Short mmCIF file of C-alpha atoms in Angstrom, two decimals:
data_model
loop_
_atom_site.label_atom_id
_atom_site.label_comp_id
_atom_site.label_asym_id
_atom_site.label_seq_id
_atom_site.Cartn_x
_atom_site.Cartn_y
_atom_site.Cartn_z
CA UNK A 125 50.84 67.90 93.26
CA UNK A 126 48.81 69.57 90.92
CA UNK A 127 51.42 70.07 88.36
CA UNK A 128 52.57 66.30 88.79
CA UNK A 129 49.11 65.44 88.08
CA UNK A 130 48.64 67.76 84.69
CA UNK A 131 52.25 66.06 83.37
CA UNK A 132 50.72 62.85 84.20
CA UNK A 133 47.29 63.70 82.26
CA UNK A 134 49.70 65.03 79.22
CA UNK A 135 51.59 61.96 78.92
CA UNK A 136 48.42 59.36 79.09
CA UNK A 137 46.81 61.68 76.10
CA UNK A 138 50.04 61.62 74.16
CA UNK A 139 50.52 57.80 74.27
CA UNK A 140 46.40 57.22 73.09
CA UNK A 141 47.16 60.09 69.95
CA UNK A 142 50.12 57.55 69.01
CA UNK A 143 48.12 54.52 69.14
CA UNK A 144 45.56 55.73 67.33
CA UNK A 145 47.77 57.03 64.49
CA UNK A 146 49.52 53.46 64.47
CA UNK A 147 46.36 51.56 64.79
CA UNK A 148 44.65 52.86 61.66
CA UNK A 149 47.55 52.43 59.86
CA UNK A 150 47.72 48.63 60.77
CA UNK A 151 44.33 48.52 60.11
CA UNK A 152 44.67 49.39 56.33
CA UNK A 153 47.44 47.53 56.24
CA UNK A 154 45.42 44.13 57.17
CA UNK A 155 42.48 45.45 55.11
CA UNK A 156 45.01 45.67 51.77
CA UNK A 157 46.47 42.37 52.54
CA UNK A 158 42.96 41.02 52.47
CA UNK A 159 41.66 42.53 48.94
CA UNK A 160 45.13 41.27 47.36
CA UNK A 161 44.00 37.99 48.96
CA UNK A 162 40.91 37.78 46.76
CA UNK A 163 42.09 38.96 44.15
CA UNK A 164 44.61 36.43 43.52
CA UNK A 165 41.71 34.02 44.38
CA UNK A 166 39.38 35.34 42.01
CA UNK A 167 42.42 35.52 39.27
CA UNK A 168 43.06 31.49 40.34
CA UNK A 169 39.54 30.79 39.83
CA UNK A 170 39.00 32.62 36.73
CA UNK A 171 42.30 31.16 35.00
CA UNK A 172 41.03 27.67 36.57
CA UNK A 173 37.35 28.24 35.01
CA UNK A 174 39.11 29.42 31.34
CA UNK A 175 41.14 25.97 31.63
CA UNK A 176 37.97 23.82 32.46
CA UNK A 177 35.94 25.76 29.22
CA UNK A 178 39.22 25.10 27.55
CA UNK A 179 38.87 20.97 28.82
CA UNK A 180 35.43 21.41 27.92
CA UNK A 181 36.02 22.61 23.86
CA UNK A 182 38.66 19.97 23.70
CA UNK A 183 36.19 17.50 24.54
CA UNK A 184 33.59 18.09 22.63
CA UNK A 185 36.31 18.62 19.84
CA UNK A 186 37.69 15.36 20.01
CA UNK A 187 33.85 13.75 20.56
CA UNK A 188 32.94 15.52 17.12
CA UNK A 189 36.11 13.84 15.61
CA UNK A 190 35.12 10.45 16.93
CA UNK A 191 31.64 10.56 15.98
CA UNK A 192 31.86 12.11 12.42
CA UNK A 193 33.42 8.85 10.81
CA UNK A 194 30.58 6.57 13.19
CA UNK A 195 27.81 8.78 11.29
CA UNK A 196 29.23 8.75 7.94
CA UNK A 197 29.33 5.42 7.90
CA UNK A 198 25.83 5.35 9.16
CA UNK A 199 24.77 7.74 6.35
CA UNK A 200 26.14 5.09 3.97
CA UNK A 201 24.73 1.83 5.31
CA UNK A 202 21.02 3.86 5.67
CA UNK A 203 22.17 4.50 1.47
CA UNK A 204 22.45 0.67 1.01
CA UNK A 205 19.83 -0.37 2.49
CA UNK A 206 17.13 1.99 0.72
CA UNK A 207 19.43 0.95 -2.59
CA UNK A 208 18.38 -2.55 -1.58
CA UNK A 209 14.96 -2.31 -0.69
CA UNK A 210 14.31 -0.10 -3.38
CA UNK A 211 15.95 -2.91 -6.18
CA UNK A 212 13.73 -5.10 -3.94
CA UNK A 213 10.44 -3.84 -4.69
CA UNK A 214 11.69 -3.15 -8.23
CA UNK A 215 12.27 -6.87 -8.68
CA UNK A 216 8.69 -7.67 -7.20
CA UNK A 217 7.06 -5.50 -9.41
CA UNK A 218 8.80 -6.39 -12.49
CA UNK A 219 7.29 -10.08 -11.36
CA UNK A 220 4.13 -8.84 -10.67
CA UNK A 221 3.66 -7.26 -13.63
CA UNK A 222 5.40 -10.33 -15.82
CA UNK A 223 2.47 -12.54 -13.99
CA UNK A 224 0.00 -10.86 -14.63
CA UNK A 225 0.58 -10.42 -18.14
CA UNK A 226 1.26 -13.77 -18.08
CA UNK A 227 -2.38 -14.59 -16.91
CA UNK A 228 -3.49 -11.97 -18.98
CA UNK A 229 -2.09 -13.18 -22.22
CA UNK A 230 -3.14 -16.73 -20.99
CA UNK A 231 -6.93 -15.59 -20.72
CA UNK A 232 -6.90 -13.94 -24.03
CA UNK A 233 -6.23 -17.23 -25.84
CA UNK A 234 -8.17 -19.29 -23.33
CA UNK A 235 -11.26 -16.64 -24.74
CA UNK A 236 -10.06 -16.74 -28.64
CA UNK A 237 -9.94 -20.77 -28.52
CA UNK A 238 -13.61 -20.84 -27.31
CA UNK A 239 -14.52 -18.30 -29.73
CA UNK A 240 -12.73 -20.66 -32.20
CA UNK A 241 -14.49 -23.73 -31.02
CA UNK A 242 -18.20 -22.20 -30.79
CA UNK A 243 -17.51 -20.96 -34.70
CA UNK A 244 -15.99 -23.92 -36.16
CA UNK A 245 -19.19 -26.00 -34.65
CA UNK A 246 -21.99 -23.59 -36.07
CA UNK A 247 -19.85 -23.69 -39.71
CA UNK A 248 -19.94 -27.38 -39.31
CA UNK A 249 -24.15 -27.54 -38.66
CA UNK A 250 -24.53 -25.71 -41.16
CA UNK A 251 -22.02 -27.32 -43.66
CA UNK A 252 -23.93 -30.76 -43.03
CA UNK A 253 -27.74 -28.80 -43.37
CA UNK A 254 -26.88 -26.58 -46.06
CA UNK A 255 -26.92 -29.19 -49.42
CA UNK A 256 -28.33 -28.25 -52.85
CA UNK A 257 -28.68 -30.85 -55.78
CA UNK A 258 -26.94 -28.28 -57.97
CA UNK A 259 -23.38 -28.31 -56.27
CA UNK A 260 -23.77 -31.63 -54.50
CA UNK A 261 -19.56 -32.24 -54.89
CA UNK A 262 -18.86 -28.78 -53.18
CA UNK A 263 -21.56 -28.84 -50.48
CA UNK A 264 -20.18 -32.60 -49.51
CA UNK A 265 -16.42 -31.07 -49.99
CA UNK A 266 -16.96 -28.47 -47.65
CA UNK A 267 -18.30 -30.91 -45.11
CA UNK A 268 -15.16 -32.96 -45.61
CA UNK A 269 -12.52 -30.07 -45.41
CA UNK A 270 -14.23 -28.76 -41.89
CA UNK A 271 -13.84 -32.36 -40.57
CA UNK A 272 -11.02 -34.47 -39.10
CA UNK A 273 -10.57 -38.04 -36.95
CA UNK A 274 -12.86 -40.74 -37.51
CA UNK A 275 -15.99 -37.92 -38.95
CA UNK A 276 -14.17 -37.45 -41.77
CA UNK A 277 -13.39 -41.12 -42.36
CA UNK A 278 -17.02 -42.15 -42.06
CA UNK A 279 -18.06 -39.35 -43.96
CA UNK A 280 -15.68 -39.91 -47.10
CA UNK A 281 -17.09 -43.28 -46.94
CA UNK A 282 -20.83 -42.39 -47.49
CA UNK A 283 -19.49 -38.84 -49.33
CA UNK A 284 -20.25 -40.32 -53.01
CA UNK A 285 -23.88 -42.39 -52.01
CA UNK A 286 -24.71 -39.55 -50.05
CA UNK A 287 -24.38 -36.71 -53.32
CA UNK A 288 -26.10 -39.66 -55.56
CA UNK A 289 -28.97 -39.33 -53.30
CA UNK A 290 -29.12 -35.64 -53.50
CA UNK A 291 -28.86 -35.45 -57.13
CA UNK A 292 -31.54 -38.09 -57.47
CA UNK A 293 -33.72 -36.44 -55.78
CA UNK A 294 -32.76 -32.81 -56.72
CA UNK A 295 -33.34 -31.88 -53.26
CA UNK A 296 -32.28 -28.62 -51.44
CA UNK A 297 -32.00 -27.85 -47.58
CA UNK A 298 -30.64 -25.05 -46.09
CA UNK A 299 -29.94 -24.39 -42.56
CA UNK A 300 -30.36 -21.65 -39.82
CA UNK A 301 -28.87 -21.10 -36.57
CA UNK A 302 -30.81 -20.86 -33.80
CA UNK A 303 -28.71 -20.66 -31.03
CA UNK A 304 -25.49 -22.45 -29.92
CA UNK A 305 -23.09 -22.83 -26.69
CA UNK A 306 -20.40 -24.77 -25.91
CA UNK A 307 -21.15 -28.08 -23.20
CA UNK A 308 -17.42 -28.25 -22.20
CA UNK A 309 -14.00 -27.11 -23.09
CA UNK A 310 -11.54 -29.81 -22.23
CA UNK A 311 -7.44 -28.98 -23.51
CA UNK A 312 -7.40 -28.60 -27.47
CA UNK A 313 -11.34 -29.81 -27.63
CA UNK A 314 -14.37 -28.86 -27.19
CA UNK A 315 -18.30 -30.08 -26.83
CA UNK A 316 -20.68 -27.77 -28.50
CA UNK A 317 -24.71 -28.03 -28.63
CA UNK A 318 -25.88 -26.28 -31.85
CA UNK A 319 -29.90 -26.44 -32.59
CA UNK A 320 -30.89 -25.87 -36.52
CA UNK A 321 -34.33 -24.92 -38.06
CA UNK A 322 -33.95 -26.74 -41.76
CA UNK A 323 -36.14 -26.14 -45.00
CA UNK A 324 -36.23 -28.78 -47.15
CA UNK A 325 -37.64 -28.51 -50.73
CA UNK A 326 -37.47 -31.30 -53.38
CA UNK A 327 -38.25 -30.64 -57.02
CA UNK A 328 -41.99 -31.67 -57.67
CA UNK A 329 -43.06 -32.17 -54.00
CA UNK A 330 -44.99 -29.23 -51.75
CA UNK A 331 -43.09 -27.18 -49.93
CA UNK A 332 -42.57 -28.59 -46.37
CA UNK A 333 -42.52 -26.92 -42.93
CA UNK A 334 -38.68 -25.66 -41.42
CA UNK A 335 -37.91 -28.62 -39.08
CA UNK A 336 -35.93 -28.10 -35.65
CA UNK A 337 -32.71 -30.10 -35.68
CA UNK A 338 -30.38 -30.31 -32.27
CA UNK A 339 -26.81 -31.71 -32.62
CA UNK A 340 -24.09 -32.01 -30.57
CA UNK A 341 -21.06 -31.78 -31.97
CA UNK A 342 -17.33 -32.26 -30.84
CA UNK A 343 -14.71 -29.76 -31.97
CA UNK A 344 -11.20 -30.33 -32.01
CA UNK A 345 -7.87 -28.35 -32.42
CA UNK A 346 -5.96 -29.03 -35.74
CA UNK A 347 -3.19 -26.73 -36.44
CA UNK A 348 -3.70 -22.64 -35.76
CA UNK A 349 -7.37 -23.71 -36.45
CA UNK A 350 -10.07 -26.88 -35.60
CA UNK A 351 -12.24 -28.97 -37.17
CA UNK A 352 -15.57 -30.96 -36.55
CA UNK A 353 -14.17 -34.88 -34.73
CA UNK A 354 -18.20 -35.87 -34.36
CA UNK A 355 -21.97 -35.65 -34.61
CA UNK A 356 -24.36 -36.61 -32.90
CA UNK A 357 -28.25 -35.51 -33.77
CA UNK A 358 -30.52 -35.16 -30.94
CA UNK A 359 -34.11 -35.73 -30.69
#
């Protein structure tokens, strides 16, 4: 019995050795299969991320080509339009600039006419207050070539009475400017008020006292120049 009992023990320990030497074996066996497993997954995944990158380039690739003519042509139509606004402003300021020499020039001869004006009235006060006996025909010229309009009619009229006078006489005035300003500017005329201290000396007779004289007289463009139209004395 004992000897039945010691084969039986031998037999049990020999069939656990040879499972455990298969076991193992299976076990690596399932363990390998596994790591090839995830390898080829991690291969699948890697190729599959290289093809997405790949996707990804292409993309942006063909995004770049479909953009770059969109921009160029934005590039130009940003070039015309500062090539427009710039001749804009060019154009504006080339006006401006023509205007305001315009008003400029404009001004200028608007300030030369009065200067013109105020002159020829002075001359003319004191063409008509400046008279010697002496030169009678030049004094009364002069008054006649510095008028114009219906003056200079009147005056031609009374020109030759007027110098017998003087010469009758032998009488002598001469005149001094006080002060003088024009009263309006209207077009190619003008209103100026001119006042006049006068000495007057006759041969034989006392020296008399200078004598305040006011006139108004009108002016009035003749040509590139102008010429005394009226006179009026004032008291």
């Amino acid at each position: 019995m004992a000897e039945y009992a010691d084969a039986a023990d031998r037999q049990l320990s020999e069939s656990v050795q040879d499972d455990d030497v298969e076991h193992p074996g299976d076990r690596i066996d399932s363990r390998g299969g596994d790591a090839a497993e995830e390898q080829d997954d991690a291969a699948d995944l890697t190729a599959n991320g290289q093809a997405a990158a790949a996707e990804n380039v292409d993309d942006i690739d063909c995004q770049d080509e479909s953009n770059g003519p969109v921009t160029g042509k934005r590039q130009r139509s940003n070039v015309r339009l500062a090539l427009a606004f710039g001749l804009v402003v060019l154009v504006a300021l080339t006006a401006l600039a023509g205007w305001l020499g315009y008003r400029g020039y404009r001004a200028h001869q608007a300030t030369q006419q009065r200067e013109l004006f105020l002159q020829v009235a002075r001359q003319g006060a004191l063409n008509l207050t400046t008279i010697s006996y002496t030169e009678a025909e030049t004094d009364v010229q002069r008054i006649m070539d510095s008028a114009t309009g219906t003056f200079y009619d009147d005056f031609k009229k009374r020109s030759q009475p007027f110098i017998d006078l003087v010469k009758q006489t032998q009488s002598k005035s001469v005149g001094t400017i006080s002060a003088a300003g024009l009263e309006s500017v209207g077009g190619d005329q003008a209103q100026a008020l001119v006042a006049v201290h006068v000495t007057t000396s006759n041969v034989g007779a006392a020296e008399q006292p200078p004598r305040a004289w006011r006139m108004r007289i009108d002016v009035q463009k003749v040509g590139n120049g102008a010429k005394v139209s009226n006179v009026e004395f004032i008291p």
